[in-house]
Coordinates of C-alpha atoms in Angstrom, one line a residue:
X1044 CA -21.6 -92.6 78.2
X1045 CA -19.3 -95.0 76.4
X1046 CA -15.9 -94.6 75.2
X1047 CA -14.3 -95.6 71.6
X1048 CA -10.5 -96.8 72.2
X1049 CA -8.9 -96.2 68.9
X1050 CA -7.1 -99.2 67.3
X1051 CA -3.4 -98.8 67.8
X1052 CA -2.5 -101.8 66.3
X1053 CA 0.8 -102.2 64.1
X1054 CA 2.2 -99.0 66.0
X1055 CA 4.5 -101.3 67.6
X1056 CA 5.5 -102.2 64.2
X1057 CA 5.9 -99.1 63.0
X1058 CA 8.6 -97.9 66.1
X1059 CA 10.3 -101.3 65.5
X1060 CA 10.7 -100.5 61.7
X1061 CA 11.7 -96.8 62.8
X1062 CA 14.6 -97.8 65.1
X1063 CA 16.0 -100.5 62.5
X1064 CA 16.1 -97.4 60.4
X1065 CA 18.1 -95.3 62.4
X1066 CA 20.0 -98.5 63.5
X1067 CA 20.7 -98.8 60.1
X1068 CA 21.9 -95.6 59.6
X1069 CA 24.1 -95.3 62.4
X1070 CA 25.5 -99.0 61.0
X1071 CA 25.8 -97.2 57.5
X1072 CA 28.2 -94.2 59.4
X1073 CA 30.5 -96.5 61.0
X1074 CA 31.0 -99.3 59.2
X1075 CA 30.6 -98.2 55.6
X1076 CA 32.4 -95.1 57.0
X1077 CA 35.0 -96.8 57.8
X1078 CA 35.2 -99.1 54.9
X1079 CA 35.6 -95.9 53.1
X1080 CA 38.2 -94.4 55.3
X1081 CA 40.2 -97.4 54.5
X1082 CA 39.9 -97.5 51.3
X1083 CA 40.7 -94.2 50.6
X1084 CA 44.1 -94.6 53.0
X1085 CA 45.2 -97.4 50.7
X1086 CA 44.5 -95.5 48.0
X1087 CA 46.7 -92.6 49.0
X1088 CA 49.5 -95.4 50.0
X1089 CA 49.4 -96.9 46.2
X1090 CA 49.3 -92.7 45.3
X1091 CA 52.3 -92.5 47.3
X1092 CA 54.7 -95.6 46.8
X1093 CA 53.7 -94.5 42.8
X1094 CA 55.0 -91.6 42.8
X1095 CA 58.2 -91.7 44.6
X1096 CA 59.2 -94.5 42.8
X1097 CA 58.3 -92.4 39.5
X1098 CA 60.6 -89.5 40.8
X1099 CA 63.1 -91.8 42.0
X1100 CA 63.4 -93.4 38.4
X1101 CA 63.0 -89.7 37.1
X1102 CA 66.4 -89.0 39.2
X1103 CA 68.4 -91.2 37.4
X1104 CA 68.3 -89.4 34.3
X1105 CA 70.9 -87.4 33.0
X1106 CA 69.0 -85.8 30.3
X1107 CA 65.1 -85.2 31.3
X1108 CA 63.2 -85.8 27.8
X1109 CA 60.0 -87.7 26.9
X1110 CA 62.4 -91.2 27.4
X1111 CA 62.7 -90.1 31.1
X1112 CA 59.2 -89.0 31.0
X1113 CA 58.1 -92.7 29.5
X1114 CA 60.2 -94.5 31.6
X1115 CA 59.3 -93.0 34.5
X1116 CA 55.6 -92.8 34.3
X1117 CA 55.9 -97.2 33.8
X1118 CA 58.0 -97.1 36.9
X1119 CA 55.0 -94.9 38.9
X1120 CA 52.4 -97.5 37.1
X1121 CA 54.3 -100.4 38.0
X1122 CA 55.1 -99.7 41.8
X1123 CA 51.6 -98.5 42.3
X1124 CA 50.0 -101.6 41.4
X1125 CA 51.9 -103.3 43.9
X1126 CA 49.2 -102.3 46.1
X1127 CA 46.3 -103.2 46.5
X1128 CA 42.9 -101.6 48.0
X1129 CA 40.4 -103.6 50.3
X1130 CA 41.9 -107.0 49.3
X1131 CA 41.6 -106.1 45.3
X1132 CA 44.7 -105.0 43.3
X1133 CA 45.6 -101.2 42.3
X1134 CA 44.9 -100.9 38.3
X1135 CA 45.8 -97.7 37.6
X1136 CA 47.4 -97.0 33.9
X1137 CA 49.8 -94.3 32.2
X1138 CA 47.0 -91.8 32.0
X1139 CA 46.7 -92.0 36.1
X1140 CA 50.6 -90.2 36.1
X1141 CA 51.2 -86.9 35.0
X1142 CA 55.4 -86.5 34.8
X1143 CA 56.5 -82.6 34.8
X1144 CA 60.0 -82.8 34.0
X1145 CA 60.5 -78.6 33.5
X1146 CA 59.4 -79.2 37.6
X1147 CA 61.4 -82.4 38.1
X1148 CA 57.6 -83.4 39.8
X1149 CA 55.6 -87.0 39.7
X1150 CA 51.8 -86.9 40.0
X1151 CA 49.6 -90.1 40.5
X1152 CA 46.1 -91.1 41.5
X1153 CA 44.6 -94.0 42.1
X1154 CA 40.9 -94.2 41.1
X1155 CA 38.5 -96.6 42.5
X1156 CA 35.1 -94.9 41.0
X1157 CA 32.4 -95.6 39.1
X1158 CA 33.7 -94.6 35.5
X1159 CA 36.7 -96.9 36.3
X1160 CA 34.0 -99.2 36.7
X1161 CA 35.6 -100.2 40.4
X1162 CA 33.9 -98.2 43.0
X1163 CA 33.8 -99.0 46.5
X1164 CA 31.1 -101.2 47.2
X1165 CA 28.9 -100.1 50.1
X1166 CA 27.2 -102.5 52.8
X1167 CA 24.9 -100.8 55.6
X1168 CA 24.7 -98.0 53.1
X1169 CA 22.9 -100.1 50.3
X1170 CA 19.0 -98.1 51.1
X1171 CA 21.2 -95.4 49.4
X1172 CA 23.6 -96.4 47.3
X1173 CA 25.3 -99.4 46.4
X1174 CA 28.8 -98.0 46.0
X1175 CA 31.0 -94.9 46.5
X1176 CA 33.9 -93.4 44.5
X1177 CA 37.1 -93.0 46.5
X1178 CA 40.4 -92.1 44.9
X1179 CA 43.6 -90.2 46.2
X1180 CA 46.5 -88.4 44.3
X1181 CA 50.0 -88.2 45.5
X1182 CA 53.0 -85.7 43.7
X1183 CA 56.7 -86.4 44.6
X1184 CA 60.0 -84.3 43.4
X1185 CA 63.5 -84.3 43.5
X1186 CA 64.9 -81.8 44.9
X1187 CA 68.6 -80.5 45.6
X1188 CA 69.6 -81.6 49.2
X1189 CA 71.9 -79.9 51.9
X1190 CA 72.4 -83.0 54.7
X1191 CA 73.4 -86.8 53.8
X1192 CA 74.7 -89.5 56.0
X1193 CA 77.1 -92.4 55.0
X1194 CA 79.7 -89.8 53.3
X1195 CA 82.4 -90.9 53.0
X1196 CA 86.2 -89.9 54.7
X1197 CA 87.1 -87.4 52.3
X1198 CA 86.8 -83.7 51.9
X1199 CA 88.2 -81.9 48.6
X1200 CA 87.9 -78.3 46.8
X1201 CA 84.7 -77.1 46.0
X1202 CA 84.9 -76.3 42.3
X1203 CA 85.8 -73.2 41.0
X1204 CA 86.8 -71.0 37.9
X1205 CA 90.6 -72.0 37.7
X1206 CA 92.0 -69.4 35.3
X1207 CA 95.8 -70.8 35.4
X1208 CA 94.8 -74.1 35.2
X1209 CA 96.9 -75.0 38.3
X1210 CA 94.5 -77.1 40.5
X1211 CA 94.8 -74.3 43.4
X1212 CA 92.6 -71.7 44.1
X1213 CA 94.5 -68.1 43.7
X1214 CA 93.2 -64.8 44.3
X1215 CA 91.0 -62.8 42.2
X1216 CA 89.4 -66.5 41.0
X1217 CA 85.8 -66.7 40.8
X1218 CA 83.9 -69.7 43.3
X1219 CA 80.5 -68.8 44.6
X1220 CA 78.9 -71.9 46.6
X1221 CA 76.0 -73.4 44.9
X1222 CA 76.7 -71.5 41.5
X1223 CA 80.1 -73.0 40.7
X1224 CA 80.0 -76.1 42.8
X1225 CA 80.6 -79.6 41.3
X1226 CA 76.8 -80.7 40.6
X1227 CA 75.7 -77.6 38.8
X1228 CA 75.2 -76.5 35.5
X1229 CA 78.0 -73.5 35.3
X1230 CA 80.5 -75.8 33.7
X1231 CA 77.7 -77.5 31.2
X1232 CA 73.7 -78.5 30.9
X1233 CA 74.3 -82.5 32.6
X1234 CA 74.9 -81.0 36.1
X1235 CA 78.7 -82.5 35.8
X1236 CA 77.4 -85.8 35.5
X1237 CA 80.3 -87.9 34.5
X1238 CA 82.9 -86.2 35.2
X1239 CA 86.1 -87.7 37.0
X1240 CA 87.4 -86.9 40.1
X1241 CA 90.8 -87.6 42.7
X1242 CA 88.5 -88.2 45.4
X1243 CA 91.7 -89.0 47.6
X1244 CA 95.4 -87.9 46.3
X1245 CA 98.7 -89.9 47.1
X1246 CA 101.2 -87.9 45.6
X1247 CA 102.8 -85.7 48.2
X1248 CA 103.0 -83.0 45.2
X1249 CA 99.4 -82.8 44.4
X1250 CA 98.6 -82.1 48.0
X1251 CA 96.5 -79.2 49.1
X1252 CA 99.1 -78.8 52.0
X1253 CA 101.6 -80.4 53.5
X1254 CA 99.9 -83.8 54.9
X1255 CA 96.6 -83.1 53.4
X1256 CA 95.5 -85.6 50.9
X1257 CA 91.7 -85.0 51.2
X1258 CA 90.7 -87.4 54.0
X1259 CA 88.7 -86.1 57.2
X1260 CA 88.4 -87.5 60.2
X1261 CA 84.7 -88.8 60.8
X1262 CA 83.8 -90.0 64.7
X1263 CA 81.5 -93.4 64.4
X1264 CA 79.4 -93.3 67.4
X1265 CA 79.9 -96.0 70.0
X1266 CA 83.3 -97.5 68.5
X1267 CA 86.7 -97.5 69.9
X1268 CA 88.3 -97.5 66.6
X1269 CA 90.8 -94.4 65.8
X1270 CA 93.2 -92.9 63.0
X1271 CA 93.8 -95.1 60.0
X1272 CA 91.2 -97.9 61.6
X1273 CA 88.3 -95.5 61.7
X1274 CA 88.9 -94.1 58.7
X1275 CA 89.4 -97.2 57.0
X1276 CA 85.8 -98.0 58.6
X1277 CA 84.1 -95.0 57.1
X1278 CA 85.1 -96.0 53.7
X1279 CA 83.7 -100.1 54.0
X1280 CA 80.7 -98.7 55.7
X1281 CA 78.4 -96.6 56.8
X1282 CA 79.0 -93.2 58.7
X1283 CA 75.5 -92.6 60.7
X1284 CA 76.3 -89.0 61.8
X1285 CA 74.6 -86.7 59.1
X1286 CA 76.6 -84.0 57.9
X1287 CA 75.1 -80.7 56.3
X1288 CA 75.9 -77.7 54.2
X1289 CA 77.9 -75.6 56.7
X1290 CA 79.2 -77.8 59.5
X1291 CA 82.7 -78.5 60.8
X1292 CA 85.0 -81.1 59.4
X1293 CA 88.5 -81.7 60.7
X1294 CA 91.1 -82.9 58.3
X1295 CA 93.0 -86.6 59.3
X1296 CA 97.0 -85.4 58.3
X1297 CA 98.9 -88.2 56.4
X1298 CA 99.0 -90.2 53.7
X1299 CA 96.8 -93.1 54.9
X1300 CA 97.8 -95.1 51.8
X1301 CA 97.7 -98.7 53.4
X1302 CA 94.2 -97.5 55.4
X1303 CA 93.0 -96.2 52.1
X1304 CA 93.5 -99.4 50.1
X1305 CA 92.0 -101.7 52.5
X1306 CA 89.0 -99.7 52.6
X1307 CA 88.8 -99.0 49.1
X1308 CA 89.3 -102.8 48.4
X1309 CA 86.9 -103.7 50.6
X1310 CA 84.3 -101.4 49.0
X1311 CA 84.5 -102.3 45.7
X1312 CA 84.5 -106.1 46.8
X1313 CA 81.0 -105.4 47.7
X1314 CA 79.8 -105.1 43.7
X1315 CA 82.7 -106.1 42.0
X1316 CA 80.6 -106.0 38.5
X1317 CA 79.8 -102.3 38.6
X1318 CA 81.4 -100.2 36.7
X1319 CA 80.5 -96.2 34.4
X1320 CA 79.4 -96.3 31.2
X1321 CA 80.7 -93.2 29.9
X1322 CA 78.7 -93.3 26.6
X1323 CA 75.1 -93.3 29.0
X1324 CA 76.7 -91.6 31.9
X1325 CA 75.6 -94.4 34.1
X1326 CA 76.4 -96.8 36.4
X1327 CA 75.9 -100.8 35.2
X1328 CA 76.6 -104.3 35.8
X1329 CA 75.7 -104.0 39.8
X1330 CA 74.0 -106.0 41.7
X1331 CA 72.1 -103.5 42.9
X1332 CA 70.6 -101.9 39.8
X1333 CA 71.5 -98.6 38.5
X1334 CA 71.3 -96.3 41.6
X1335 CA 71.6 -99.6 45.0
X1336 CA 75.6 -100.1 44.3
X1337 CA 77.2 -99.3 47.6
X1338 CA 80.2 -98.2 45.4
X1339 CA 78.0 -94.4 44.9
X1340 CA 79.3 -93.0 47.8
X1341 CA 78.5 -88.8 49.3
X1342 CA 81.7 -86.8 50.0
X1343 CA 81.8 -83.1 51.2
X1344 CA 83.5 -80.1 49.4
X1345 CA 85.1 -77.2 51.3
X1346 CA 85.2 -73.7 50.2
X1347 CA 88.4 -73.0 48.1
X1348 CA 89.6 -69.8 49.1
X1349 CA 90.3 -71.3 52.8
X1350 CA 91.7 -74.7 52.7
X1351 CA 93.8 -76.4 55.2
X1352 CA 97.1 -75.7 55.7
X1353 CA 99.4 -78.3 57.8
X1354 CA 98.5 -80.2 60.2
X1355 CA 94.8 -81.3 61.7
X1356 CA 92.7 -78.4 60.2
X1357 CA 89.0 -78.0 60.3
X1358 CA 87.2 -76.8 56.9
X1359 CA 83.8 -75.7 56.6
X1360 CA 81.3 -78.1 54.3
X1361 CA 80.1 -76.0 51.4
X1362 CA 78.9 -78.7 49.1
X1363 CA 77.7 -82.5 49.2
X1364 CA 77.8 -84.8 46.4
X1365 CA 76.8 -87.7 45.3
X1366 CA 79.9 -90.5 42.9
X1367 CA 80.5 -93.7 42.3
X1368 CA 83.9 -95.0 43.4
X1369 CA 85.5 -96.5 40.1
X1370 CA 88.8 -97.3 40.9
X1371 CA 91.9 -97.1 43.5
X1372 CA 95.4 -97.5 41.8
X1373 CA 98.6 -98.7 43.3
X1374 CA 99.9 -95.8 45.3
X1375 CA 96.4 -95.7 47.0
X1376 CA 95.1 -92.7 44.5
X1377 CA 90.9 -92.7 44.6
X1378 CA 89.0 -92.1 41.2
X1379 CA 85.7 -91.7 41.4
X1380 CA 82.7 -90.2 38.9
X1381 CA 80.0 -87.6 39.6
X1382 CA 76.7 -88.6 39.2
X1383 CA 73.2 -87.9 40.2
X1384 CA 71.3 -90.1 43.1
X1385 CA 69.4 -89.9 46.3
X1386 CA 70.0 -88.3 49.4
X1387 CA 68.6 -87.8 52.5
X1388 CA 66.4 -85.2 54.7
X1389 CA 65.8 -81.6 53.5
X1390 CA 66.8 -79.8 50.3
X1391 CA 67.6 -75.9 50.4
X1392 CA 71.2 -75.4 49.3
X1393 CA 72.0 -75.9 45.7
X1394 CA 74.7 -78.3 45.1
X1395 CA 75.2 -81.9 43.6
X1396 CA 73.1 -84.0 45.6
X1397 CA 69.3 -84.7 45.0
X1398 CA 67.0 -86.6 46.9
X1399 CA 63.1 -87.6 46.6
X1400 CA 60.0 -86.3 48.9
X1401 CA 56.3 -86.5 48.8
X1402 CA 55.1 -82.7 47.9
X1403 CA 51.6 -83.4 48.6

């Protein structure tokens, strides 16, 4: 009896051919994979830095019309293509950023697909297909704030219906927080934008009470300075401790006229060149562009049916707003001009300060 063995030869080639397939494959899932991973989280980054600077340049505006739509849709373009995605630069164009200005809300997205005619090239993956379309989308808004840092030493009157015209809240007047406030639209449609305001008083008659000229004493963590030193401090620079809609200020009694000058000086030394443009409601002439002058400062407002009567006081933050600090005169009285520019951390509480965030 014989036996046949069959011919088993190239099997070997076949397995070896097998393996490098799955090999292959399993090169295709993690490198290609994460290729594409990356690509798509630069994308998203370009999304992102687009559209917050598109809302950012969306807050500036006084009025929102198809100028702040324009303007603001080549400021999304522009800071997106900063960026660039696996080594090759972001490309995106106006149609890429959708501005909803009933919304206040920046969309963009950043394409890298076929149609564009800059997919994602694959490597491993190439048995397949030789590229794969990746894109992300970002929205940003601006939104009303309730919490800032860096305010400023000052606390004055939240705005109110002042039917005699006397500066002084009197019974039977009309003040709801967040309705009548300074940064709404009760008194008119630009949110107060503009308008001028004694941000610190000198004149012992125009006080709120006896000793109260609007400053507040603000603590500066870690520093031994006091009084008319730390105040003076918290106008040059920057308070750190965030304050918010419905926290606990306490007044700072006196005049603080030489403190008050020194600081103020000191401030406006910092961009000497700014100053408002009344006719575009608008700071110019800084070094810092329209909305980087450390002259716009935050201040709080208190509710006024209960101010502070004489002597150190505290008063309950009811508003926060955003002005730029336009002028000191020479009995230490502080003018400065509402206006509409970032704040920081979470919006909730109508008032006059606005601030930027990612909203998907």
């Amino acid at each position: 009896m014989s036996l046949q063995c069959k011919d088993e030869t190239g099997a070997t080639l076949v397995f070896v051919a097998l393996v490098m397939l799955v090999l292959i494959g399993f090169a295709a899932l993690a490198i290609d994979a994460g290729v594409l991973y990356t690509a798509r989280t630069q994308c998203q980054n370009a999304a992102d830095s687009g559209a917050l600077a598109c809302a950012g340049r969306l807050l500036t505006f006084n009025t929102l019309n198809a100028t702040a739509a324009n303007q603001s849709r080549a400021t999304g373009v522009q800071y997106a293509n900063y960026n660039k995605v696996l080594s090759t630069a972001v490309a995106i164009n106006n149609g890429d950023v959708t501005v909803d200005l009933n919304l206040k809300r920046c969309r963009v997205c950043v394409p890298r697909t076929q149609a564009r005619g800059n997919p994602v090239p694959t490597y491993f993956a190439r048995i397949w297909r030789n590229s794969v379309d990746v894109s992300a989308c970002a929205t940003a808004e601006v939104v009303l704030g309730n919490k800032a840092n860096c305010l400023k030493p000052w606390a004055m009157p939240d705005a109110f219906v002042d039917g005699n015209a006397n500066g002084k809240y009197d019974a039977g007047e009309y003040y709801q927080a967040g309705v009548t406030s300074y940064g709404t639209n009760y008194r008119n449609n630009g949110n107060d934008v503009g308008l001028s305001l004694v941000v610190k008083q000198a004149d012992p008659s125009q006080a709120i009470a006896p000793g109260q000229f609007f400053p507040i004493d603000l603590p500066i963590p870690n520093s031994p300075d006091t009084g008319g030193a730390r105040y003076r401090d918290n106008i040059e620079t920057c308070s750190s401790n965030p304050i918010a809609i419905g926290d606990s200020l306490w007044t700072e009694t006196g005049n603080m006229v030489g403190p008050t000058k020194q600081g103020v000086k000191d401030l406006i030394a910092q961009d000497p060149g700014a100053y408002w443009n009344s006719s575009g409601n608008e700071v110019q002439g800084s070094a810092y562009g329209a909305t980087g002058s450390p002259r716009i400062i935050r201040i709080s407002f208190f509710d006024p049916r209960y101010p502070p009567t004489s002597g150190k006081q505290s008063v309950v933050v009811t508003n926060i707003a955003s002005l730029f600090l336009e002028s000191i005169d020479s009995n230490g009285v502080v003018n400065a001009r509402i206006m509409l520019t970032s704040g920081l951390d979470q919006g909730g509480t109508p008032g006059g300060l606005s601030f930027v965030r990612l909203a998907e």
